[in-house]
Amino acid sequence: MDKKQAQSYIDSHKAELWEVSDKVWYAAELAFNEKKSVRAEVEYLKSQGFEVEEGIGGVETAFSGRFGHGKPVIGFLGEFDALGGLSPVPDEFQLLPRDQQATGHGCGHNLLGVSSIGAAMIMKNYLEQTGKEGTVIYFGCPGEEGGSGKAFMAREGVFDELDCAITWHPGGANAVMTGGSMANIQVKYIFKGVSSHAAGAPEMGRSALDGLELMNMGVQFLREHMGTNCRVHYSIVDTGGLSPNVVQSHAAAIYLIRSNNNKNAAELKRRVDLIADGAALMTETTVEKDFMKACTNYRGNNVLNKLMQANLEALPLPGVDEKDMDFVKKINASCPKQEYEVRQDILDVIPEDEQAAFIKKCQENDIFDFIMPLTPYKDGAGSTDVGDVSAVCPTTQCNVATWASKTPGHSWQIIAQGVSDYARDRMVYCSKVMAGVAIDLFENPAIIDEAKKEHKKNYPDGYQCPIPKGVKPRPLG
Ligand SMILES: [Zn+2]
Ligand SMILES: [Zn+2]
């Protein structure tokens, strides 16, 4: 069975995959509340003959669908949580009837999970047809947005049996994600004081809000003395109440503390903790540090990244018909940023005399119809819980352009395009690409050894989960 033949298995299941993706798109559930989305994916996996296990790693909405036995064990990662707080989709951009709701798939995760299911299906059929030994597992990973679901799963050893993990993210370009991401730790600092009449008996009060404000101020000063690879952001989630004539007895903020690896993030957290303690001391209040979640920085595996690039380049991207192209152009025209900025690390791998033409080609592409060149590893600024999987086993991921080139991240434009024909076609395209990587691994197990050798070099001490035992995943709010 050649690779193309194996990949084409999924063509007869396109309509079903689209249906599952639409169900997840309609459900649009937030982190760790993805009950309807899980049902849609789980029922479909069962109908396709996968052995499903729910609630894995102690996370209620985490699950796996497995087929085969023995080695190698290849995992495909899927996400399905949505976002809140996005602007509504204007009526003229609604491709499917949908009530305007507070949540939406503004990061394309309705496509993400389903494409990975498609890849697992191709591999199940491949194993059945070839009689080869090995196991494929689809991992339903909840709470990526602000929840670090995969880190909780990794803490419980869910990914330990994997030889390699493969995933993707819907995006604006077609490229292997060679860039890294930051480790982060999220902590809620809860100040408690003593309330009193703010005018009548101010000396009796101990203001929790004062404590919180002084903590925030202390962190502003810390910024001058932390490394360039550090970031700290916060939101005040309890201001202590509405009455200025009461000394506030409670106040709280959620802090997101980031750095380039777990060790540096933990060190930065230690310093933020000290500032919180100092602020409590100054105000005679107390502060409780509620560890919410953390995730590891992402580091893709070069050996697997090369395979991913080759598989992207080997498979022609689905075209976009005229009607859809009008929609793509309309989406682009609605976007705040009209100039497409080509990443410097991409330009760096293009010969100097070809760069101007390449930039022009990118500017003129309404939806990317070519594959970006492979770039070397580079530290990144965001965070993803795929980082924890990448620390457990060799991992690769790519972006496939499922949306118009000027689409901003986390936007209503992504919700709108999540049910477009071109997003659906490219979701299935990516199933084939990811399965292509897995087929390469099944046919050349020596590549797995090579990938593992590189992994061992990057993680000589193995994986240490940054989330302490006992901390449970929870929805925001
Ligand atoms: Zn996102
Ligand atoms: Zn996302």
CSV table of C-alpha atoms and ligand atoms in Angstrom, one decimal:
chain,number,residue,atom,x,y,z
A,1,MET,CA,0.0,0.0,0.0
A,2,ASP,CA,1.7,3.2,-1.0
A,3,LYS,CA,1.3,6.4,1.0
A,4,LYS,CA,-1.0,8.2,-1.5
A,5,GLN,CA,-3.3,5.2,-1.5
A,6,ALA,CA,-3.3,5.1,2.3
A,7,GLN,CA,-4.0,8.8,2.6
A,8,SER,CA,-6.9,8.7,0.1
A,9,TYR,CA,-8.8,6.4,2.6
A,10,ILE,CA,-10.1,9.6,4.3
A,11,ASP,CA,-11.7,11.0,1.2
A,12,SER,CA,-14.8,8.8,1.6
A,13,HIS,CA,-15.2,10.1,5.2
A,14,LYS,CA,-14.9,13.8,4.5
A,15,ALA,CA,-18.6,14.6,5.0
A,16,GLU,CA,-18.6,12.8,8.4
A,17,LEU,CA,-15.5,14.7,9.6
A,18,TRP,CA,-17.1,18.0,8.5
A,19,GLU,CA,-20.2,17.1,10.5
A,20,VAL,CA,-18.2,16.4,13.7
A,21,SER,CA,-16.3,19.7,13.2
A,22,ASP,CA,-19.6,21.6,12.8
A,23,LYS,CA,-20.9,20.0,16.0
A,24,VAL,CA,-17.9,21.2,17.9
A,25,TRP,CA,-18.2,24.6,16.2
A,26,TYR,CA,-21.8,24.9,17.3
A,27,ALA,CA,-21.1,23.7,20.9
A,28,ALA,CA,-18.2,26.3,21.4
A,29,GLU,CA,-17.5,25.2,24.9
A,30,LEU,CA,-14.9,26.8,27.2
A,31,ALA,CA,-11.9,25.0,28.8
A,32,PHE,CA,-12.8,21.8,30.8
A,33,ASN,CA,-16.5,22.2,30.1
A,34,GLU,CA,-16.3,20.6,26.6
A,35,LYS,CA,-19.0,18.0,27.3
A,36,LYS,CA,-20.9,18.2,24.0
A,37,SER,CA,-17.7,18.5,21.9
A,38,VAL,CA,-16.3,15.4,23.7
A,39,ARG,CA,-19.6,13.5,23.0
A,40,ALA,CA,-19.4,14.4,19.3
A,41,GLU,CA,-15.8,13.2,18.9
A,42,VAL,CA,-16.1,10.2,21.2
A,43,GLU,CA,-19.2,8.8,19.4
A,44,TYR,CA,-17.6,9.2,16.1
A,45,LEU,CA,-14.3,7.5,17.2
A,46,LYS,CA,-16.4,4.6,18.5
A,47,SER,CA,-18.3,4.4,15.2
A,48,GLN,CA,-15.0,4.0,13.5
A,49,GLY,CA,-13.9,1.1,15.7
A,50,PHE,CA,-11.5,2.9,18.1
A,51,GLU,CA,-11.2,1.8,21.6
A,52,VAL,CA,-12.2,4.9,23.6
A,53,GLU,CA,-11.2,5.7,27.2
A,54,GLU,CA,-12.7,8.8,28.8
A,55,GLY,CA,-11.6,10.9,31.8
A,56,ILE,CA,-7.9,10.0,31.2
A,57,GLY,CA,-5.3,11.5,33.5
A,58,GLY,CA,-8.1,12.4,35.9
A,59,VAL,CA,-9.3,15.1,33.6
A,60,GLU,CA,-13.1,14.7,33.0
A,61,THR,CA,-13.1,15.9,29.4
A,62,ALA,CA,-9.8,14.3,28.3
A,63,PHE,CA,-10.1,11.0,26.4
A,64,SER,CA,-8.2,8.8,24.0
A,65,GLY,CA,-9.2,6.6,21.0
A,66,ARG,CA,-6.8,3.8,20.4
A,67,PHE,CA,-6.2,1.1,17.7
A,68,GLY,CA,-3.7,-1.6,17.2
A,69,HIS,CA,-1.2,-3.2,19.6
A,70,GLY,CA,2.6,-3.1,20.2
A,71,LYS,CA,5.3,-0.7,19.0
A,72,PRO,CA,5.6,1.8,17.6
A,73,VAL,CA,3.0,3.9,19.4
A,74,ILE,CA,2.2,7.1,17.6
A,75,GLY,CA,-0.1,9.8,19.0
A,76,PHE,CA,-2.2,12.5,17.3
A,77,LEU,CA,-3.2,15.4,19.5
A,78,GLY,CA,-6.5,17.2,19.2
A,79,GLU,CA,-8.0,20.2,20.9
A,80,PHE,CA,-11.7,21.3,20.9
A,81,ASP,CA,-12.2,24.1,23.4
A,82,ALA,CA,-13.5,27.6,22.4
A,83,LEU,CA,-13.0,31.2,23.6
A,84,GLY,CA,-15.1,33.7,25.3
A,85,GLY,CA,-15.1,37.5,25.0
A,86,LEU,CA,-14.8,37.7,21.2
A,87,SER,CA,-16.7,40.2,19.1
A,88,PRO,CA,-19.8,38.8,17.5
A,89,VAL,CA,-19.6,37.6,13.9
A,90,PRO,CA,-21.4,40.2,11.6
A,91,ASP,CA,-24.5,38.8,9.9
A,92,GLU,CA,-23.1,39.0,6.4
A,93,PHE,CA,-20.2,36.7,7.4
A,94,GLN,CA,-22.4,33.9,8.9
A,95,LEU,CA,-22.0,30.9,6.7
A,96,LEU,CA,-24.2,28.7,9.0
A,97,PRO,CA,-27.2,29.9,11.0
A,98,ARG,CA,-26.0,30.4,14.5
A,99,ASP,CA,-27.3,32.4,17.4
A,100,GLN,CA,-24.8,35.1,18.5
A,101,GLN,CA,-23.4,33.5,21.6
A,102,ALA,CA,-20.8,34.6,24.1
A,103,THR,CA,-18.4,31.9,23.1
A,104,GLY,CA,-16.9,30.8,19.7
A,105,HIS,CA,-14.2,28.9,18.0
A,106,GLY,CA,-11.9,31.9,17.6
A,107,CYS,CA,-8.8,29.7,17.5
A,108,GLY,CA,-10.1,27.0,15.1
A,109,HIS,CA,-10.1,24.1,17.5
A,110,ASN,CA,-13.3,22.7,15.9
A,111,LEU,CA,-11.0,21.8,13.0
A,112,LEU,CA,-7.9,20.9,15.1
A,113,GLY,CA,-9.3,17.8,16.9
A,114,VAL,CA,-11.2,16.5,13.9
A,115,SER,CA,-8.3,16.7,11.5
A,116,SER,CA,-6.2,14.6,14.0
A,117,ILE,CA,-9.1,12.1,14.2
A,118,GLY,CA,-8.9,11.9,10.4
A,119,ALA,CA,-5.2,11.2,10.6
A,120,ALA,CA,-5.8,8.4,13.2
A,121,MET,CA,-8.4,6.9,10.9
A,122,ILE,CA,-6.0,6.8,8.0
A,123,MET,CA,-3.5,5.0,10.2
A,124,LYS,CA,-6.0,2.6,11.5
A,125,ASN,CA,-6.9,1.6,8.0
A,126,TYR,CA,-3.2,1.4,7.1
A,127,LEU,CA,-2.5,-1.0,10.0
A,128,GLU,CA,-5.5,-3.1,9.0
A,129,GLN,CA,-4.5,-3.2,5.4
A,130,THR,CA,-0.8,-3.8,5.9
A,131,GLY,CA,-1.0,-6.1,9.0
A,132,LYS,CA,1.8,-4.2,10.5
A,133,GLU,CA,2.3,-4.1,14.2
A,134,GLY,CA,1.9,-0.8,16.0
A,135,THR,CA,-0.6,1.4,17.8
A,136,VAL,CA,-2.2,4.7,16.9
A,137,ILE,CA,-3.9,6.9,19.5
A,138,TYR,CA,-5.9,10.0,19.1
A,139,PHE,CA,-5.8,12.1,22.3
A,140,GLY,CA,-8.7,14.4,23.0
A,141,CYS,CA,-7.0,17.2,24.9
A,142,PRO,CA,-9.3,19.7,26.6
A,143,GLY,CA,-8.6,23.2,28.0
A,144,GLU,CA,-5.8,24.4,25.8
A,145,GLU,CA,-7.0,28.0,26.1
A,146,GLY,CA,-5.8,29.2,29.5
A,147,GLY,CA,-6.1,25.7,31.0
A,148,SER,CA,-2.9,23.7,30.0
A,149,GLY,CA,-5.0,20.5,29.8
A,150,LYS,CA,-2.1,18.5,28.2
A,151,ALA,CA,0.2,19.4,31.1
A,152,PHE,CA,-2.3,17.9,33.6
A,153,MET,CA,-2.6,14.8,31.4
A,154,ALA,CA,1.2,14.6,31.0
A,155,ARG,CA,1.6,14.9,34.8
A,156,GLU,CA,-0.4,11.7,35.1
A,157,GLY,CA,1.8,9.9,32.5
A,158,VAL,CA,-0.9,9.8,29.8
A,159,PHE,CA,1.7,10.4,27.0
A,160,ASP,CA,4.4,8.2,28.4
A,161,GLU,CA,3.8,5.2,26.1
A,162,LEU,CA,4.3,7.4,23.0
A,163,ASP,CA,7.2,7.0,20.7
A,164,CYS,CA,6.3,10.2,18.8
A,165,ALA,CA,3.5,12.8,18.8
A,166,ILE,CA,2.1,14.6,15.8
A,167,THR,CA,-0.2,17.6,15.7
A,168,TRP,CA,-1.1,20.8,13.9
A,169,HIS,CA,-2.9,24.1,14.4
A,170,PRO,CA,-5.2,25.8,12.0
A,171,GLY,CA,-3.5,29.0,10.8
A,172,GLY,CA,-2.9,31.6,8.2
A,173,ALA,CA,0.1,30.0,6.5
A,174,ASN,CA,1.3,26.5,5.6
A,175,ALA,CA,4.4,25.8,7.6
A,176,VAL,CA,6.1,23.5,10.1
A,177,MET,CA,6.0,25.1,13.5
A,178,THR,CA,9.7,25.2,14.2
A,179,GLY,CA,9.4,28.1,16.7
A,180,GLY,CA,9.4,27.4,20.4
A,181,SER,CA,7.1,28.8,23.0
A,182,MET,CA,7.3,30.0,26.6
A,183,ALA,CA,6.8,28.0,29.8
A,184,ASN,CA,4.2,29.6,32.0
A,185,ILE,CA,2.8,29.4,35.6
A,186,GLN,CA,-0.6,30.8,36.5
A,187,VAL,CA,-1.2,31.8,40.2
A,188,LYS,CA,-4.0,33.5,41.9
A,189,TYR,CA,-2.9,35.8,44.7
A,190,ILE,CA,-5.7,36.2,47.3
A,191,PHE,CA,-5.2,39.0,49.9
A,192,LYS,CA,-7.3,39.0,53.1
A,193,GLY,CA,-7.6,41.9,55.5
A,194,VAL,CA,-10.0,43.4,58.0
A,195,SER,CA,-12.9,45.6,57.0
A,196,SER,CA,-13.9,48.7,58.8
A,197,HIS,CA,-15.6,52.1,58.2
A,198,ALA,CA,-13.1,53.9,55.9
A,199,ALA,CA,-13.8,57.3,57.5
A,200,GLY,CA,-15.1,56.4,61.0
A,201,ALA,CA,-12.5,53.9,62.0
A,202,PRO,CA,-9.8,53.7,59.3
A,203,GLU,CA,-7.2,52.7,61.8
A,204,MET,CA,-9.2,49.5,62.5
A,205,GLY,CA,-9.0,48.4,58.9
A,206,ARG,CA,-6.4,46.4,57.1
A,207,SER,CA,-6.9,46.7,53.4
A,208,ALA,CA,-6.5,43.7,51.2
A,209,LEU,CA,-6.8,46.0,48.2
A,210,ASP,CA,-3.8,48.0,49.5
A,211,GLY,CA,-1.9,44.7,49.7
A,212,LEU,CA,-2.8,43.8,46.1
A,213,GLU,CA,-2.0,47.2,44.8
A,214,LEU,CA,1.4,47.2,46.5
A,215,MET,CA,2.1,43.8,45.1
A,216,ASN,CA,1.3,45.0,41.5
A,217,MET,CA,3.5,48.0,42.0
A,218,GLY,CA,6.3,45.8,43.3
A,219,VAL,CA,6.0,43.6,40.2
A,220,GLN,CA,6.3,46.7,38.0
A,221,PHE,CA,9.7,47.4,39.6
A,222,LEU,CA,10.6,43.7,39.2
A,223,ARG,CA,10.2,44.1,35.4
A,224,GLU,CA,13.4,46.2,35.3
A,225,HIS,CA,15.4,43.4,36.8
A,226,MET,CA,14.2,40.3,35.0
A,227,GLY,CA,15.6,38.6,31.9
A,228,THR,CA,14.6,39.6,28.4
A,229,ASN,CA,13.0,36.1,28.1
A,230,CYS,CA,10.6,36.8,30.9
A,231,ARG,CA,7.0,38.1,30.8
A,232,VAL,CA,4.5,38.8,33.6
A,233,HIS,CA,0.9,39.8,33.1
A,234,TYR,CA,-2.0,40.0,35.6
A,235,SER,CA,-5.7,40.6,35.8
A,236,ILE,CA,-7.5,41.9,39.0
A,237,VAL,CA,-10.3,39.5,39.6
A,238,ASP,CA,-11.5,40.8,43.0
A,239,THR,CA,-11.3,44.5,43.7
A,240,GLY,CA,-12.7,44.0,47.2
A,241,GLY,CA,-16.2,45.4,46.5
A,242,LEU,CA,-18.0,48.4,45.3
A,243,SER,CA,-18.0,50.6,48.4
A,244,PRO,CA,-15.1,53.1,48.7
A,245,ASN,CA,-16.3,53.9,52.3
A,246,VAL,CA,-15.4,50.4,53.4
A,247,VAL,CA,-11.8,49.2,53.9
A,248,GLN,CA,-11.7,46.2,51.6
A,249,SER,CA,-11.1,42.9,53.4
A,250,HIS,CA,-10.6,40.8,50.3
A,251,ALA,CA,-8.9,41.3,46.9
A,252,ALA,CA,-7.3,39.0,44.3
A,253,ALA,CA,-5.4,39.0,41.1
A,254,ILE,CA,-4.5,36.2,38.6
A,255,TYR,CA,-0.8,36.3,37.5
A,256,LEU,CA,0.6,34.7,34.4
A,257,ILE,CA,4.3,34.3,34.8
A,258,ARG,CA,6.3,33.3,31.7
A,259,SER,CA,9.9,32.5,30.8
A,260,ASN,CA,11.8,30.4,28.2
A,261,ASN,CA,11.8,27.2,30.3
A,262,ASN,CA,10.3,25.7,33.4
A,263,LYS,CA,13.3,26.4,35.6
A,264,ASN,CA,13.3,30.1,34.7
A,265,ALA,CA,9.5,30.4,35.1
A,266,ALA,CA,9.7,28.8,38.6
A,267,GLU,CA,12.5,31.2,39.6
A,268,LEU,CA,10.5,34.2,38.3
A,269,LYS,CA,7.4,32.9,40.3
A,270,ARG,CA,9.6,32.7,43.4
A,271,ARG,CA,10.4,36.4,43.0
A,272,VAL,CA,6.7,37.4,42.4
A,273,ASP,CA,5.8,35.3,45.5
A,274,LEU,CA,8.3,37.3,47.6
A,275,ILE,CA,6.8,40.6,46.4
A,276,ALA,CA,3.3,39.3,47.4
A,277,ASP,CA,4.6,38.4,50.9
A,278,GLY,CA,6.3,41.8,51.2
A,279,ALA,CA,3.0,43.6,50.3
A,280,ALA,CA,1.1,41.5,52.8
A,281,LEU,CA,3.7,42.3,55.5
A,282,MET,CA,3.5,46.1,54.7
A,283,THR,CA,-0.3,46.1,55.0
A,284,GLU,CA,-0.7,43.5,57.9
A,285,THR,CA,-2.9,41.4,55.6
A,286,THR,CA,-2.4,37.8,54.5
A,287,VAL,CA,-1.8,36.5,51.0
A,288,GLU,CA,-2.7,33.0,49.8
A,289,LYS,CA,-1.0,31.7,46.6
A,290,ASP,CA,-3.3,29.5,44.7
A,291,PHE,CA,-1.3,27.6,42.0
A,292,MET,CA,-3.8,27.3,39.1
A,293,LYS,CA,-1.8,25.7,36.3
A,294,ALA,CA,1.5,25.7,34.3
A,295,CYS,CA,2.9,24.5,31.1
A,296,THR,CA,6.3,23.7,29.6
A,297,ASN,CA,7.9,25.5,26.7
A,298,TYR,CA,7.5,23.9,23.3
A,299,ARG,CA,10.4,22.4,21.4
A,300,GLY,CA,9.6,20.6,18.2
A,301,ASN,CA,11.8,17.7,17.1
A,302,ASN,CA,14.0,18.6,14.1
A,303,VAL,CA,14.0,15.0,12.7
A,304,LEU,CA,10.2,14.9,12.8
A,305,ASN,CA,9.9,18.5,11.6
A,306,LYS,CA,11.8,17.6,8.4
A,307,LEU,CA,9.4,14.7,7.8
A,308,MET,CA,6.5,17.1,8.3
A,309,GLN,CA,7.9,19.5,5.8
A,310,ALA,CA,8.4,16.8,3.2
A,311,ASN,CA,4.8,15.6,3.7
A,312,LEU,CA,3.4,19.1,3.4
A,313,GLU,CA,5.4,19.6,0.2
A,314,ALA,CA,4.4,16.2,-1.3
A,315,LEU,CA,0.7,16.8,-1.1
A,316,PRO,CA,-1.0,19.5,-3.3
A,317,LEU,CA,-3.0,22.0,-1.2
A,318,PRO,CA,-6.8,21.9,-2.0
A,319,GLY,CA,-7.7,24.8,-4.2
A,320,VAL,CA,-10.3,27.5,-3.3
A,321,ASP,CA,-13.1,28.0,-5.8
A,322,GLU,CA,-14.3,31.4,-7.0
A,323,LYS,CA,-17.2,31.8,-4.7
A,324,ASP,CA,-15.0,30.9,-1.7
A,325,MET,CA,-12.3,33.3,-2.9
A,326,ASP,CA,-14.8,36.1,-2.8
A,327,PHE,CA,-15.5,35.3,0.8
A,328,VAL,CA,-11.7,35.1,1.5
A,329,LYS,CA,-11.3,38.6,0.1
A,330,LYS,CA,-14.2,39.9,2.0
A,331,ILE,CA,-12.7,38.5,5.2
A,332,ASN,CA,-9.3,40.0,4.4
A,333,ALA,CA,-10.9,43.4,3.8
A,334,SER,CA,-12.5,43.2,7.2
A,335,CYS,CA,-9.2,42.6,9.0
A,336,PRO,CA,-7.5,45.4,11.0
A,337,LYS,CA,-4.0,44.8,9.5
A,338,GLN,CA,-3.8,44.9,5.8
A,339,GLU,CA,0.0,44.4,5.4
A,340,TYR,CA,1.1,40.8,5.7
A,341,GLU,CA,4.4,40.7,7.6
A,342,VAL,CA,6.7,37.9,6.6
A,343,ARG,CA,8.5,36.4,9.6
A,344,GLN,CA,12.2,37.4,9.8
A,345,ASP,CA,13.2,33.7,10.4
A,346,ILE,CA,11.5,32.8,7.1
A,347,LEU,CA,13.3,35.6,5.2
A,348,ASP,CA,16.5,34.5,6.7
A,349,VAL,CA,16.4,31.1,4.9
A,350,ILE,CA,15.5,32.8,1.5
A,351,PRO,CA,18.4,34.0,-0.7
A,352,GLU,CA,18.7,37.7,-0.5
A,353,ASP,CA,18.0,38.4,-4.2
A,354,GLU,CA,14.7,36.4,-3.9
A,355,GLN,CA,13.4,38.1,-0.8
A,356,ALA,CA,11.6,41.0,-2.4
A,357,ALA,CA,9.7,38.6,-4.8
A,358,PHE,CA,8.9,36.3,-1.9
A,359,ILE,CA,7.4,39.2,0.2
A,360,LYS,CA,5.4,40.3,-2.8
A,361,LYS,CA,4.1,36.8,-3.3
A,362,CYS,CA,3.0,36.7,0.4
A,363,GLN,CA,1.3,40.1,0.1
A,364,GLU,CA,-0.6,39.0,-2.9
A,365,ASN,CA,-1.8,35.7,-1.5
A,366,ASP,CA,-5.4,36.1,-0.1
A,367,ILE,CA,-5.2,32.6,1.3
A,368,PHE,CA,-1.8,30.9,1.3
A,369,ASP,CA,-1.5,28.3,-1.5
A,370,PHE,CA,2.1,27.4,-1.0
A,371,ILE,CA,4.3,25.9,1.8
A,372,MET,CA,6.7,28.1,3.7
A,373,PRO,CA,10.3,27.0,3.8
A,374,LEU,CA,11.6,25.1,6.8
A,375,THR,CA,13.2,27.4,9.4
A,376,PRO,CA,15.6,26.6,12.3
A,377,TYR,CA,14.5,26.5,15.9
A,378,LYS,CA,13.8,29.9,17.5
A,379,ASP,CA,12.4,30.9,20.9
A,380,GLY,CA,8.8,32.1,20.7
A,381,ALA,CA,6.7,34.5,22.8
A,382,GLY,CA,3.4,32.7,23.3
A,383,SER,CA,2.7,29.5,25.2
A,384,THR,CA,1.1,26.2,24.3
A,385,ASP,CA,0.5,23.0,26.3
A,386,VAL,CA,1.8,21.0,23.4
A,387,GLY,CA,5.1,22.0,25.1
A,388,ASP,CA,4.5,19.4,27.8
A,389,VAL,CA,4.0,16.6,25.2
A,390,SER,CA,7.2,17.8,23.4
A,391,ALA,CA,9.1,17.4,26.6
A,392,VAL,CA,7.7,13.8,27.0
A,393,CYS,CA,8.4,12.5,23.5
A,394,PRO,CA,9.6,13.7,20.1
A,395,THR,CA,6.8,16.0,18.8
A,396,THR,CA,6.1,17.8,15.6
A,397,GLN,CA,3.4,20.2,14.6
A,398,CYS,CA,2.5,22.3,11.6
A,399,ASN,CA,0.2,25.1,10.6
A,400,VAL,CA,-2.2,24.7,7.6
A,401,ALA,CA,-3.8,27.8,6.2
A,402,THR,CA,-7.5,27.3,7.0
A,403,TRP,CA,-8.1,31.0,7.1
A,404,ALA,CA,-7.5,34.1,4.9
A,405,SER,CA,-4.0,35.5,5.1
A,406,LYS,CA,-4.8,38.7,7.0
A,407,THR,CA,-6.9,37.0,9.7
A,408,PRO,CA,-5.8,38.0,13.2
A,409,GLY,CA,-5.5,35.3,15.9
A,410,HIS,CA,-8.4,34.8,18.4
A,411,SER,CA,-10.9,36.7,16.2
A,412,TRP,CA,-14.5,36.6,14.9
A,413,GLN,CA,-13.0,36.1,11.5
A,414,ILE,CA,-11.7,32.7,12.6
A,415,ILE,CA,-15.1,31.7,14.0
A,416,ALA,CA,-16.7,32.7,10.6
A,417,GLN,CA,-14.2,30.7,8.5
A,418,GLY,CA,-14.3,27.7,10.8
A,419,VAL,CA,-17.2,26.3,8.7
A,420,SER,CA,-16.0,27.4,5.3
A,421,ASP,CA,-15.5,24.8,2.6
A,422,TYR,CA,-11.8,25.8,2.3
A,423,ALA,CA,-11.2,25.3,6.0
A,424,ARG,CA,-13.0,21.9,5.8
A,425,ASP,CA,-10.9,20.8,2.8
A,426,ARG,CA,-7.7,21.8,4.4
A,427,MET,CA,-8.6,20.2,7.7
A,428,VAL,CA,-8.8,16.9,5.7
A,429,TYR,CA,-5.6,17.8,3.8
A,430,CYS,CA,-3.9,18.1,7.2
A,431,SER,CA,-5.2,14.6,8.2
A,432,LYS,CA,-3.3,13.3,5.2
A,433,VAL,CA,-0.2,15.2,6.0
A,434,MET,CA,0.0,14.1,9.6
A,435,ALA,CA,-0.8,10.5,8.6
A,436,GLY,CA,2.0,10.8,6.0
A,437,VAL,CA,4.5,11.5,8.8
A,438,ALA,CA,3.2,8.5,10.8
A,439,ILE,CA,3.5,6.2,7.7
A,440,ASP,CA,7.1,7.3,7.3
A,441,LEU,CA,7.7,6.4,10.9
A,442,PHE,CA,6.0,3.0,10.6
A,443,GLU,CA,8.0,2.2,7.4
A,444,ASN,CA,11.4,3.5,8.7
A,445,PRO,CA,11.5,2.8,12.5
A,446,ALA,CA,15.2,4.0,12.4
A,447,ILE,CA,13.8,7.6,12.1
A,448,ILE,CA,12.1,7.1,15.5
A,449,ASP,CA,15.4,6.2,17.1
A,450,GLU,CA,17.0,9.2,15.5
A,451,ALA,CA,14.2,11.5,16.7
A,452,LYS,CA,14.6,10.0,20.2
A,453,LYS,CA,18.3,10.6,20.2
A,454,GLU,CA,17.7,14.3,19.5
A,455,HIS,CA,15.0,14.4,22.2
A,456,LYS,CA,17.3,12.9,24.8
A,457,LYS,CA,19.8,15.6,24.0
A,458,ASN,CA,17.2,18.3,24.5
A,459,TYR,CA,15.8,16.8,27.7
A,460,PRO,CA,18.7,14.9,29.4
A,461,ASP,CA,16.7,14.8,32.7
A,462,GLY,CA,13.4,13.7,31.1
A,463,TYR,CA,10.1,15.4,31.7
A,464,GLN,CA,9.3,17.1,35.0
A,465,CYS,CA,5.7,18.4,35.1
A,466,PRO,CA,5.6,22.1,36.3
A,467,ILE,CA,2.2,21.5,38.0
A,468,PRO,CA,2.5,20.2,41.6
A,469,LYS,CA,0.6,17.1,42.6
A,470,GLY,CA,-2.8,17.8,43.9
A,471,VAL,CA,-3.5,20.9,41.7
A,472,LYS,CA,-6.6,20.1,39.7
A,473,PRO,CA,-7.6,21.5,36.3
A,474,ARG,CA,-10.4,24.0,36.6
A,475,PRO,CA,-12.4,26.4,34.4
A,476,LEU,CA,-11.5,30.1,34.5
A,477,GLY,CA,-13.7,32.3,36.6
B,1,ZN,ZN,-5.8,30.1,20.9
B,2,ZN,ZN,-5.4,27.4,19.5
